[in-house]
Amino acid sequence: MRTSIGEIKNNEGKEVEFSGWVHARRDHGKLVFIDLRDRSGLVQVVFPPNVSGASDIRLEYCIKISALVKRRPEKMINADQPNGEFELEAKTLEVLNKAGAMPISVDTDGMEIDEEVRMKYRYLDLRRNRLKENMLIRGKVTKYIRDFLIDKQDFVEVETPILTKSTPEGARDYLVPSRIYPGKFYALPQSPQQYKQLLMVAGLEKYFQIARCFRDEDTRGDRQPEFTQLDIEMSFVEREDVMALNEALLIELVEKLFPEKRIQEKPFPRITYKDAMEKYGIDRPDLRTDKNDPNLLAFCWVIDFPFFSAEGGSASGGEKTKWTFTHNPFSAPKPEFMDDLLAQKNIAGILTTQYDVVLNGFEIGGGSIRNHRPEALRAVFKIMGFEDERIDSNFGHMLEALGFGAPPHGGIAWGMDRLVTLLRNEPNIREVIAFPKTGDGRDLMMNAPSVVDEKQMQELGIEIKKINKK
Ligand code: ASP
């Protein structure tokens, strides 16, 4: 039975089997030393001359050994290594698989390597400790969230469709052609917004999902075409309830999983959009008092955003102004502006229930209380200049659903990639995503997007008119 390197301490003086990769090797003629690596750590192995094959093994070979676990003499303890007080004395060696010459080294943090090469060989890149740790801690963050919401708060985790209908979240949709209905398309969800609201109509009351979202945006910094949200929706809540639950979860999660971090201020300070713009010139201020401290976390809430903004920038409020929503068309206005919304007046002055949670100058989440009465949702689209016909064809299902006793509800979504990036002090979200795409949407490892078979295109009834060769 295999023993993992992490269990070495319990096996002193015993001969046990280990399997892993050759992380480093030093051939001293008679004796061959290697550092053996598995997911749980590293340890030095010494191969005496009677173990055959030791001088043939190379970096990143996958090997199996049986070895005696020995404590190193006091003077030779490597105090800076996790298993520095131990050494394995190999008795047998089996090469499970050879490795070719490595295109990238995996024993550094990788920052010195061209990122496109790292992405092409991502399965090797993930062997490096920094990325492995990012994957492990990310898994723990999701588990912590699940345990908190399900066990402590009585939430239900529900999966919503990936093949769905075009939604108005504000970005371009990824479209999927239907083979059975030629000329028709599914869209990949920009977020599960409508489904989660419909789950509230269904009476589930407290929903969450670790949801994949897709937005077809032009290259923008370190965005990804697909990303992960913690998506939450709750019934019979007001703004304060959603904010309180999320604040409690964020604080607990940071304090339990990242004890080295310090939260600058609890409860999180709250700033209105107006104050943030006047004081900091930005709606996601970085409130850290010491920006050189990598372990300081300055959370804040930004609230009281305007509901609508004038497209093209002219907010004169005149009859011809074309309005669009600033955050989410499904949001409710603050209660004192409901009459204005229904009457479609004072449009520039209407404030939304939207709340954004900001960490060290990055928006890590946002949500709102929703319009749960159909006439209020219709008024939003009317203000945006939609004719009734268009409202009914695009959002008829939502308006109809709200008309069947939809409860008051609201929710939020966190950007999981961004949150983990900040908690791990990583420079961009690609470092915490197992298989990220380039800024311009390419998967260099799988080589996607790619041309497909002519037969597949025919089945879909699709013909490419003109290809812009890049
Ligand atoms: N659906 C919103 C978003 O993706 C979040 C929310 O309001 O719950 O940004």
Tab-separated table of C-alpha atoms and ligand atoms in Angstrom:
chain	number	residue	atom	x	y	z
A	1	MET	CA	0.000	0.000	0.000
A	2	ARG	CA	1.281	3.445	-0.890
A	3	THR	CA	2.240	5.872	1.860
A	4	SER	CA	2.122	9.578	1.062
A	5	ILE	CA	5.088	11.795	1.829
A	6	GLY	CA	2.911	13.781	4.212
A	7	GLU	CA	2.666	10.676	6.425
A	8	ILE	CA	6.419	10.246	6.839
A	9	LYS	CA	6.419	11.349	10.469
A	10	ASN	CA	4.273	8.379	11.468
A	11	ASN	CA	6.520	5.878	9.721
A	12	GLU	CA	9.940	6.445	11.255
A	13	GLY	CA	12.008	3.252	11.277
A	14	LYS	CA	9.626	1.432	8.937
A	15	GLU	CA	10.071	0.269	5.371
A	16	VAL	CA	7.159	1.556	3.301
A	17	GLU	CA	6.211	2.269	-0.320
A	18	PHE	CA	6.133	5.750	-1.819
A	19	SER	CA	5.132	6.863	-5.318
A	20	GLY	CA	5.689	10.235	-6.898
A	21	TRP	CA	7.852	12.318	-9.200
A	22	VAL	CA	11.568	13.032	-9.313
A	23	HIS	CA	11.688	16.700	-8.358
A	24	ALA	CA	15.481	17.070	-8.209
A	25	ARG	CA	18.403	14.721	-8.605
A	26	ARG	CA	22.072	14.728	-7.578
A	27	ASP	CA	24.294	11.916	-8.839
A	28	HIS	CA	27.320	11.506	-6.583
A	29	GLY	CA	28.644	8.457	-8.429
A	30	LYS	CA	28.155	5.784	-5.834
A	31	LEU	CA	25.143	7.392	-4.227
A	32	VAL	CA	22.251	8.940	-6.097
A	33	PHE	CA	20.096	11.455	-4.245
A	34	ILE	CA	16.713	12.644	-5.393
A	35	ASP	CA	13.948	14.798	-4.003
A	36	LEU	CA	10.769	12.791	-4.355
A	37	ARG	CA	7.548	14.788	-4.709
A	38	ASP	CA	3.921	13.855	-4.341
A	39	ARG	CA	0.888	16.053	-3.728
A	40	SER	CA	1.600	16.179	-0.015
A	41	GLY	CA	5.223	17.316	-0.180
A	42	LEU	CA	8.899	16.605	-0.834
A	43	VAL	CA	11.467	14.351	0.784
A	44	GLN	CA	15.072	13.403	0.085
A	45	VAL	CA	15.730	9.833	-1.036
A	46	VAL	CA	19.133	8.216	-1.115
A	47	PHE	CA	19.764	5.270	-3.440
A	48	PRO	CA	22.673	3.056	-2.311
A	49	PRO	CA	24.676	1.350	-5.107
A	50	ASN	CA	22.797	-1.951	-4.718
A	51	VAL	CA	19.476	-0.434	-5.913
A	52	SER	CA	19.566	-0.871	-9.656
A	53	GLY	CA	18.367	1.729	-12.111
A	54	ALA	CA	18.914	4.737	-9.833
A	55	SER	CA	21.440	6.433	-12.087
A	56	ASP	CA	19.031	6.233	-15.060
A	57	ILE	CA	16.145	8.113	-13.526
A	58	ARG	CA	15.656	11.686	-14.675
A	59	LEU	CA	13.662	14.739	-13.614
A	60	GLU	CA	9.890	14.243	-13.453
A	61	TYR	CA	10.037	10.471	-13.947
A	62	CYS	CA	7.132	8.907	-12.120
A	63	ILE	CA	8.565	6.278	-9.776
A	64	LYS	CA	7.690	3.885	-7.014
A	65	ILE	CA	10.123	2.946	-4.261
A	66	SER	CA	10.129	0.954	-1.121
A	67	ALA	CA	12.294	2.695	1.426
A	68	LEU	CA	13.322	2.844	5.034
A	69	VAL	CA	12.192	6.041	6.771
A	70	LYS	CA	15.197	7.376	8.691
A	71	ARG	CA	15.661	10.382	10.928
A	72	ARG	CA	18.612	12.465	9.747
A	73	PRO	CA	21.472	13.130	12.146
A	74	GLU	CA	20.885	16.298	14.175
A	75	LYS	CA	23.544	18.304	12.262
A	76	MET	CA	22.073	17.428	8.864
A	77	ILE	CA	18.472	18.455	9.494
A	78	ASN	CA	17.151	20.825	6.844
A	79	ALA	CA	15.105	23.013	9.145
A	80	ASP	CA	13.652	25.032	6.247
A	81	GLN	CA	12.153	21.948	4.553
A	82	PRO	CA	8.883	20.392	5.750
A	83	ASN	CA	10.405	16.890	5.934
A	84	GLY	CA	13.950	18.105	6.547
A	85	GLU	CA	14.483	15.885	9.560
A	86	PHE	CA	13.795	12.724	7.538
A	87	GLU	CA	15.422	10.862	4.701
A	88	LEU	CA	14.334	7.778	2.794
A	89	GLU	CA	16.818	5.001	2.156
A	90	ALA	CA	15.624	3.257	-0.982
A	91	LYS	CA	15.511	-0.535	-1.103
A	92	THR	CA	13.818	-1.017	-4.473
A	93	LEU	CA	12.997	1.219	-7.426
A	94	GLU	CA	10.374	0.845	-10.122
A	95	VAL	CA	9.986	3.392	-12.908
A	96	LEU	CA	6.227	3.786	-13.436
A	97	ASN	CA	6.703	6.133	-16.386
A	98	LYS	CA	9.526	8.061	-17.953
A	99	ALA	CA	9.329	11.792	-18.655
A	100	GLY	CA	10.685	13.511	-21.728
A	101	ALA	CA	12.826	16.620	-21.477
A	102	MET	CA	10.660	19.119	-19.622
A	103	PRO	CA	9.579	22.159	-21.690
A	104	ILE	CA	9.234	24.187	-18.471
A	105	SER	CA	10.733	23.783	-15.052
A	106	VAL	CA	8.283	23.048	-12.267
A	107	ASP	CA	10.499	23.641	-9.230
A	108	THR	CA	10.142	27.448	-9.174
A	109	ASP	CA	7.121	29.710	-8.726
A	110	GLY	CA	6.958	29.901	-12.537
A	111	MET	CA	6.761	33.674	-12.707
A	112	GLU	CA	9.964	33.753	-14.778
A	113	ILE	CA	8.433	31.590	-17.531
A	114	ASP	CA	6.530	32.978	-20.515
A	115	GLU	CA	2.861	32.621	-19.608
A	116	GLU	CA	1.809	31.272	-23.013
A	117	VAL	CA	4.265	28.389	-22.603
A	118	ARG	CA	2.952	27.746	-19.103
A	119	MET	CA	-0.591	27.640	-20.487
A	120	LYS	CA	0.311	25.260	-23.328
A	121	TYR	CA	1.781	22.856	-20.768
A	122	ARG	CA	-0.677	23.650	-18.032
A	123	TYR	CA	-0.742	20.060	-16.754
A	124	LEU	CA	2.979	20.466	-16.008
A	125	ASP	CA	2.594	24.019	-14.756
A	126	LEU	CA	0.093	22.724	-12.183
A	127	ARG	CA	2.832	20.466	-10.776
A	128	ARG	CA	4.558	23.492	-9.284
A	129	ASN	CA	3.902	24.036	-5.612
A	130	ARG	CA	2.373	27.502	-5.936
A	131	LEU	CA	-0.298	26.399	-8.386
A	132	LYS	CA	-0.974	23.146	-6.575
A	133	GLU	CA	-1.543	25.104	-3.359
A	134	ASN	CA	-3.900	27.452	-5.218
A	135	MET	CA	-5.970	24.474	-6.374
A	136	LEU	CA	-6.050	22.912	-2.897
A	137	ILE	CA	-7.040	26.106	-1.102
A	138	ARG	CA	-9.636	26.953	-3.733
A	139	GLY	CA	-11.262	23.585	-3.114
A	140	LYS	CA	-11.269	24.323	0.608
A	141	VAL	CA	-12.874	27.731	0.069
A	142	THR	CA	-15.733	26.146	-1.881
A	143	LYS	CA	-16.165	23.462	0.744
A	144	TYR	CA	-16.236	26.088	3.498
A	145	ILE	CA	-18.943	28.000	1.642
A	146	ARG	CA	-20.981	24.830	1.093
A	147	ASP	CA	-20.742	23.798	4.736
A	148	PHE	CA	-21.655	27.276	5.960
A	149	LEU	CA	-24.634	27.724	3.663
A	150	ILE	CA	-26.037	24.196	3.777
A	151	ASP	CA	-25.289	23.109	7.337
A	152	LYS	CA	-25.504	26.392	9.215
A	153	GLN	CA	-27.927	28.425	7.118
A	154	ASP	CA	-30.238	25.813	5.598
A	155	PHE	CA	-29.563	26.696	1.957
A	156	VAL	CA	-30.194	24.314	-0.925
A	157	GLU	CA	-27.631	23.887	-3.705
A	158	VAL	CA	-29.274	23.699	-7.116
A	159	GLU	CA	-27.730	23.328	-10.576
A	160	THR	CA	-29.231	25.472	-13.302
A	161	PRO	CA	-28.900	24.932	-17.066
A	162	ILE	CA	-25.840	25.775	-19.129
A	163	LEU	CA	-27.815	25.592	-22.374
A	164	THR	CA	-30.289	28.403	-21.997
A	165	LYS	CA	-31.720	31.514	-23.586
A	166	SER	CA	-30.040	34.806	-24.314
A	167	THR	CA	-30.159	37.082	-21.222
A	168	PRO	CA	-29.660	40.815	-20.831
A	169	GLU	CA	-26.774	40.930	-18.338
A	170	GLY	CA	-24.995	43.506	-20.410
A	171	ALA	CA	-22.361	41.422	-22.193
A	172	ARG	CA	-22.491	39.476	-25.443
A	173	ASP	CA	-23.771	35.905	-25.175
A	174	TYR	CA	-21.944	32.791	-26.289
A	175	LEU	CA	-24.315	31.057	-28.670
A	176	VAL	CA	-24.731	27.322	-29.269
A	177	PRO	CA	-26.462	26.296	-32.494
A	178	SER	CA	-29.307	23.814	-32.213
A	179	ARG	CA	-29.027	20.822	-34.562
A	180	ILE	CA	-32.630	19.766	-34.057
A	181	TYR	CA	-33.987	23.262	-34.668
A	182	PRO	CA	-31.810	24.633	-37.452
A	183	GLY	CA	-31.418	28.393	-37.290
A	184	LYS	CA	-32.161	28.459	-33.563
A	185	PHE	CA	-29.625	28.943	-30.818
A	186	TYR	CA	-29.138	28.377	-27.146
A	187	ALA	CA	-27.091	30.876	-25.188
A	188	LEU	CA	-24.655	30.028	-22.411
A	189	PRO	CA	-25.701	31.813	-19.200
A	190	GLN	CA	-24.037	35.114	-18.330
A	191	SER	CA	-25.249	34.267	-14.825
A	192	PRO	CA	-28.067	32.118	-13.408
A	193	GLN	CA	-29.989	35.327	-12.581
A	194	GLN	CA	-33.375	34.397	-14.029
A	195	TYR	CA	-33.235	30.764	-12.914
A	196	LYS	CA	-32.402	31.685	-9.345
A	197	GLN	CA	-35.302	34.122	-9.226
A	198	LEU	CA	-37.572	31.431	-10.655
A	199	LEU	CA	-36.371	29.103	-7.859
A	200	MET	CA	-37.673	31.722	-5.422
A	201	VAL	CA	-41.031	31.692	-7.248
A	202	ALA	CA	-40.821	27.907	-6.857
A	203	GLY	CA	-40.594	28.326	-3.096
A	204	LEU	CA	-37.033	27.078	-2.423
A	205	GLU	CA	-36.415	30.206	-0.292
A	206	LYS	CA	-32.626	29.870	0.070
A	207	TYR	CA	-30.594	28.902	-2.996
A	208	PHE	CA	-26.931	28.857	-3.838
A	209	GLN	CA	-24.734	27.457	-6.547
A	210	ILE	CA	-21.062	27.518	-7.440
A	211	ALA	CA	-21.981	28.533	-10.956
A	212	ARG	CA	-20.027	28.826	-14.168
A	213	CYS	CA	-20.873	31.970	-16.123
A	214	PHE	CA	-20.002	32.893	-19.691
A	215	ARG	CA	-19.577	36.364	-21.177
A	216	ASP	CA	-18.288	37.022	-24.666
A	217	GLU	CA	-16.434	40.253	-24.053
A	218	ASP	CA	-13.522	41.752	-25.909
A	219	THR	CA	-10.133	41.355	-24.279
A	220	ARG	CA	-10.263	43.191	-20.980
A	221	GLY	CA	-7.372	42.887	-18.587
A	222	ASP	CA	-7.512	39.641	-16.729
A	223	ARG	CA	-11.128	38.679	-17.446
A	224	GLN	CA	-11.940	35.179	-18.599
A	225	PRO	CA	-14.685	34.162	-21.059
A	226	GLU	CA	-15.891	31.702	-18.440
A	227	PHE	CA	-15.644	32.321	-14.734
A	228	THR	CA	-17.082	31.066	-11.472
A	229	GLN	CA	-19.582	32.790	-9.227
A	230	LEU	CA	-20.913	31.926	-5.832
A	231	ASP	CA	-24.532	32.641	-6.712
A	232	ILE	CA	-27.058	33.208	-3.906
A	233	GLU	CA	-30.754	34.075	-3.804
A	234	MET	CA	-33.034	34.354	-0.765
A	235	SER	CA	-36.748	34.948	-0.240
A	236	PHE	CA	-38.431	37.253	2.293
A	237	VAL	CA	-35.277	39.311	2.760
A	238	GLU	CA	-34.330	42.947	2.726
A	239	ARG	CA	-31.029	44.466	1.690
A	240	GLU	CA	-29.693	44.268	5.247
A	241	ASP	CA	-30.352	40.529	5.489
A	242	VAL	CA	-28.393	39.649	2.353
A	243	MET	CA	-25.529	41.931	3.314
A	244	ALA	CA	-25.369	40.537	6.870
A	245	LEU	CA	-25.282	36.907	5.725
A	246	ASN	CA	-22.552	37.561	3.169
A	247	GLU	CA	-20.478	39.631	5.544
A	248	ALA	CA	-20.635	36.873	8.170
A	249	LEU	CA	-19.596	34.256	5.595
A	250	LEU	CA	-16.701	36.340	4.279
A	251	ILE	CA	-15.367	37.058	7.761
A	252	GLU	CA	-15.643	33.451	8.923
A	253	LEU	CA	-14.080	32.097	5.763
A	254	VAL	CA	-11.103	34.458	5.939
A	255	GLU	CA	-10.543	33.916	9.659
A	256	LYS	CA	-10.732	30.119	9.449
A	257	LEU	CA	-8.898	29.450	6.176
A	258	PHE	CA	-6.526	32.422	6.011
A	259	PRO	CA	-5.493	33.063	9.644
A	260	GLU	CA	-2.459	35.068	8.464
A	261	LYS	CA	-4.789	37.741	7.044
A	262	ARG	CA	-6.093	40.713	8.980
A	263	ILE	CA	-9.464	42.269	8.203
A	264	GLN	CA	-8.988	46.022	8.552
A	265	GLU	CA	-12.468	46.910	9.736
A	266	LYS	CA	-15.461	44.931	11.017
A	267	PRO	CA	-18.323	45.381	10.424
A	268	PHE	CA	-17.393	46.305	6.861
A	269	PRO	CA	-17.672	50.060	6.278
A	270	ARG	CA	-20.464	51.209	3.971
A	271	ILE	CA	-20.116	53.974	1.428
A	272	THR	CA	-22.730	55.379	-0.874
A	273	TYR	CA	-21.909	55.506	-4.558
A	274	LYS	CA	-22.093	59.306	-4.392
A	275	ASP	CA	-19.596	59.556	-1.514
A	276	ALA	CA	-17.271	57.026	-3.111
A	277	MET	CA	-17.184	58.999	-6.346
A	278	GLU	CA	-16.710	62.330	-4.568
A	279	LYS	CA	-14.078	61.098	-2.157
A	280	TYR	CA	-12.177	58.482	-4.178
A	281	GLY	CA	-13.280	59.114	-7.776
A	282	ILE	CA	-14.118	55.422	-8.132
A	283	ASP	CA	-16.987	53.152	-7.047
A	284	ARG	CA	-14.655	50.434	-5.727
A	285	PRO	CA	-12.274	52.268	-3.414
A	286	ASP	CA	-9.167	50.659	-1.987
A	287	LEU	CA	-9.485	51.540	1.696
A	288	ARG	CA	-6.297	49.841	2.912
A	289	THR	CA	-4.429	52.059	5.391
A	290	ASP	CA	-1.184	50.257	4.490
A	291	LYS	CA	-0.925	49.159	0.882
A	292	ASN	CA	2.429	47.433	1.472
A	293	ASP	CA	0.915	44.877	3.829
A	294	PRO	CA	0.134	41.758	1.759
A	295	ASN	CA	-2.075	40.381	4.527
A	296	LEU	CA	-4.344	43.362	5.035
A	297	LEU	CA	-7.906	42.979	3.754
A	298	ALA	CA	-10.023	46.120	3.483
A	299	PHE	CA	-13.589	45.118	2.689
A	300	CYS	CA	-16.345	47.647	2.163
A	301	TRP	CA	-19.887	47.787	0.844
A	302	VAL	CA	-20.864	50.303	-1.789
A	303	ILE	CA	-24.597	51.084	-1.837
A	304	ASP	CA	-27.169	53.502	-3.223
A	305	PHE	CA	-26.153	53.354	-6.862
A	306	PRO	CA	-28.267	55.152	-9.440
A	307	PHE	CA	-30.591	52.612	-11.097
A	308	PHE	CA	-30.327	54.048	-14.605
A	309	SER	CA	-27.712	55.862	-16.586
A	310	ALA	CA	-28.188	57.793	-19.792
A	311	GLU	CA	-26.731	56.008	-22.785
A	312	GLY	CA	-24.280	58.256	-24.577
A	313	GLY	CA	-23.730	60.149	-21.357
A	314	SER	CA	-26.456	62.804	-21.621
A	315	ALA	CA	-28.406	62.641	-18.386
A	316	SER	CA	-30.464	65.742	-19.143
A	317	GLY	CA	-33.586	63.732	-18.390
A	318	GLY	CA	-35.201	65.093	-21.510
A	319	GLU	CA	-37.769	63.038	-23.381
A	320	LYS	CA	-35.262	61.667	-25.872
A	321	THR	CA	-32.790	60.377	-23.278
A	322	LYS	CA	-32.073	56.699	-23.805
A	323	TRP	CA	-31.747	54.964	-20.438
A	324	THR	CA	-30.013	51.771	-19.526
A	325	PHE	CA	-29.613	49.939	-16.224
A	326	THR	CA	-26.347	50.446	-14.325
A	327	HIS	CA	-26.164	46.969	-12.752
A	328	ASN	CA	-29.045	44.573	-13.120
A	329	PRO	CA	-32.418	45.096	-14.799
A	330	PHE	CA	-34.066	42.742	-12.302
A	331	SER	CA	-33.180	44.929	-9.308
A	332	ALA	CA	-35.802	46.752	-7.289
A	333	PRO	CA	-35.390	50.448	-6.575
A	334	LYS	CA	-34.936	51.525	-2.966
A	335	PRO	CA	-38.478	51.449	-1.510
A	336	GLU	CA	-38.789	55.260	-1.446
A	337	PHE	CA	-38.282	55.328	-5.244
A	338	MET	CA	-40.850	52.657	-6.149
A	339	ASP	CA	-43.514	55.270	-7.001
A	340	ASP	CA	-41.071	57.080	-9.292
A	341	LEU	CA	-40.219	53.830	-11.048
A	342	LEU	CA	-43.857	52.892	-11.600
A	343	ALA	CA	-44.630	56.425	-12.851
A	344	GLN	CA	-41.397	56.425	-14.926
A	345	LYS	CA	-40.401	59.814	-13.567
A	346	ASN	CA	-37.297	61.253	-11.811
A	347	ILE	CA	-35.420	58.533	-13.677
A	348	ALA	CA	-31.920	59.919	-13.102
A	349	GLY	CA	-32.681	60.217	-9.380
A	350	ILE	CA	-33.944	56.672	-8.755
A	351	LEU	CA	-31.554	54.725	-6.531
A	352	THR	CA	-31.333	50.936	-6.730
A	353	THR	CA	-31.091	48.404	-3.916
A	354	GLN	CA	-27.807	47.198	-5.477
A	355	TYR	CA	-24.955	46.490	-3.066
A	356	ASP	CA	-21.401	45.771	-4.189
A	357	VAL	CA	-18.796	44.242	-1.929
A	358	VAL	CA	-15.306	45.567	-2.560
A	359	LEU	CA	-11.978	44.154	-1.364
A	360	ASN	CA	-8.737	46.134	-1.630
A	361	GLY	CA	-10.076	48.091	-4.585
A	362	PHE	CA	-11.613	45.130	-6.469
A	363	GLU	CA	-15.319	44.434	-6.776
A	364	ILE	CA	-15.620	40.868	-5.514
A	365	GLY	CA	-19.398	40.634	-5.488
A	366	GLY	CA	-22.652	42.373	-6.057
A	367	GLY	CA	-26.370	41.860	-5.882
A	368	SER	CA	-29.688	43.453	-5.110
A	369	ILE	CA	-33.235	43.057	-3.920
A	370	ARG	CA	-35.376	42.254	-6.993
A	371	ASN	CA	-38.619	43.533	-8.334
A	372	HIS	CA	-40.998	40.761	-7.339
A	373	ARG	CA	-44.106	42.429	-8.814
A	374	PRO	CA	-44.488	42.192	-12.595
A	375	GLU	CA	-45.569	45.834	-13.043
A	376	ALA	CA	-42.322	47.064	-11.480
A	377	LEU	CA	-40.158	44.868	-13.719
A	378	ARG	CA	-42.154	46.016	-16.765
A	379	ALA	CA	-41.576	49.640	-15.751
A	380	VAL	CA	-37.795	49.064	-15.803
A	381	PHE	CA	-37.940	47.856	-19.398
A	382	LYS	CA	-40.336	50.673	-20.354
A	383	ILE	CA	-37.866	53.232	-19.023
A	384	MET	CA	-35.236	51.573	-21.187
A	385	GLY	CA	-37.485	52.272	-24.172
A	386	PHE	CA	-38.633	48.697	-24.846
A	387	GLU	CA	-42.050	48.295	-26.503
A	388	ASP	CA	-44.524	45.979	-24.732
A	389	GLU	CA	-44.152	43.474	-27.558
A	390	ARG	CA	-40.400	43.187	-27.068
A	391	ILE	CA	-40.776	43.047	-23.286
A	392	ASP	CA	-43.237	40.173	-23.613
A	393	SER	CA	-41.188	38.211	-26.112
A	394	ASN	CA	-37.928	38.586	-24.141
A	395	PHE	CA	-39.172	38.535	-20.576
A	396	GLY	CA	-42.724	37.205	-20.796
A	397	HIS	CA	-41.745	34.105	-18.805
A	398	MET	CA	-40.366	36.256	-15.954
A	399	LEU	CA	-43.333	38.621	-15.898
A	400	GLU	CA	-45.724	35.690	-15.931
A	401	ALA	CA	-43.837	33.914	-13.122
A	402	LEU	CA	-43.799	37.006	-10.927
A	403	GLY	CA	-47.568	37.090	-11.295
A	404	PHE	CA	-48.003	33.775	-9.444
A	405	GLY	CA	-47.362	34.953	-5.905
A	406	ALA	CA	-43.608	35.500	-6.302
A	407	PRO	CA	-42.180	36.271	-2.851
A	408	PRO	CA	-40.023	39.323	-2.161
A	409	HIS	CA	-36.472	38.168	-2.816
A	410	GLY	CA	-32.908	39.254	-3.365
A	411	GLY	CA	-29.447	37.872	-3.758
A	412	ILE	CA	-25.854	38.342	-4.654
A	413	ALA	CA	-23.031	36.777	-6.624
A	414	TRP	CA	-19.358	36.690	-5.703
A	415	GLY	CA	-16.581	36.442	-8.238
A	416	MET	CA	-14.840	33.349	-6.884
A	417	ASP	CA	-11.801	33.615	-9.138
A	418	ARG	CA	-11.120	37.187	-8.051
A	419	LEU	CA	-11.699	36.463	-4.363
A	420	VAL	CA	-9.267	33.524	-4.292
A	421	THR	CA	-6.742	35.577	-6.308
A	422	LEU	CA	-6.772	38.313	-3.675
A	423	LEU	CA	-6.651	35.900	-0.746
A	424	ARG	CA	-3.647	34.142	-2.302
A	425	ASN	CA	-1.907	37.430	-3.238
A	426	GLU	CA	-1.778	36.319	-6.850
A	427	PRO	CA	-1.283	38.878	-9.633
A	428	ASN	CA	-4.220	37.728	-11.807
A	429	ILE	CA	-7.147	35.289	-11.868
A	430	ARG	CA	-5.466	32.879	-14.292
A	431	GLU	CA	-3.214	31.758	-11.425
A	432	VAL	CA	-6.169	30.323	-9.491
A	433	ILE	CA	-7.979	28.705	-12.453
A	434	ALA	CA	-6.823	25.195	-13.364
A	435	PHE	CA	-7.167	25.624	-17.111
A	436	PRO	CA	-7.490	29.316	-17.942
A	437	LYS	CA	-7.703	30.936	-21.333
A	438	THR	CA	-5.531	33.721	-22.646
A	439	GLY	CA	-6.795	37.285	-22.411
A	440	ASP	CA	-8.043	36.936	-25.986
A	441	GLY	CA	-9.964	33.753	-25.266
A	442	ARG	CA	-7.657	30.996	-26.524
A	443	ASP	CA	-7.078	27.661	-24.824
A	444	LEU	CA	-3.446	27.046	-25.800
A	445	MET	CA	-3.351	23.542	-24.371
A	446	MET	CA	-6.391	22.131	-26.189
A	447	ASN	CA	-5.990	24.558	-29.055
A	448	ALA	CA	-9.495	26.013	-28.892
A	449	PRO	CA	-11.370	27.594	-30.522
A	450	SER	CA	-10.748	25.412	-33.534
A	451	VAL	CA	-12.186	24.593	-36.931
A	452	VAL	CA	-14.729	21.733	-36.858
A	453	ASP	CA	-15.561	19.005	-39.371
A	454	GLU	CA	-17.508	19.965	-42.454
A	455	LYS	CA	-19.992	17.218	-41.491
A	456	GLN	CA	-20.675	18.831	-38.097
A	457	MET	CA	-21.313	22.145	-39.812
A	458	GLN	CA	-23.692	20.544	-42.287
A	459	GLU	CA	-25.671	18.899	-39.515
A	460	LEU	CA	-26.085	22.287	-37.894
A	461	GLY	CA	-27.011	23.921	-41.166
A	462	ILE	CA	-24.155	26.361	-40.753
A	463	GLU	CA	-22.030	27.769	-43.498
A	464	ILE	CA	-19.107	30.095	-42.873
A	465	LYS	CA	-19.364	33.002	-45.260
A	466	LYS	CA	-15.951	34.472	-44.813
A	467	ILE	CA	-13.092	33.738	-42.486
A	468	ASN	CA	-10.999	36.591	-41.204
A	469	LYS	CA	-7.624	34.906	-41.116
A	470	LYS	CA	-5.676	35.987	-38.048
B	1	ASP	N1	-26.548	38.154	-11.515
B	1	ASP	C1	-25.722	39.219	-10.986
B	1	ASP	C2	-24.358	39.200	-11.669
B	1	ASP	O1	-24.005	38.208	-12.278
B	1	ASP	C3	-25.511	39.104	-9.532
B	1	ASP	C4	-26.780	39.233	-8.735
B	1	ASP	O2	-27.425	40.299	-8.775
B	1	ASP	O3	-27.119	38.281	-8.022
B	1	ASP	O4	-23.611	40.155	-11.571
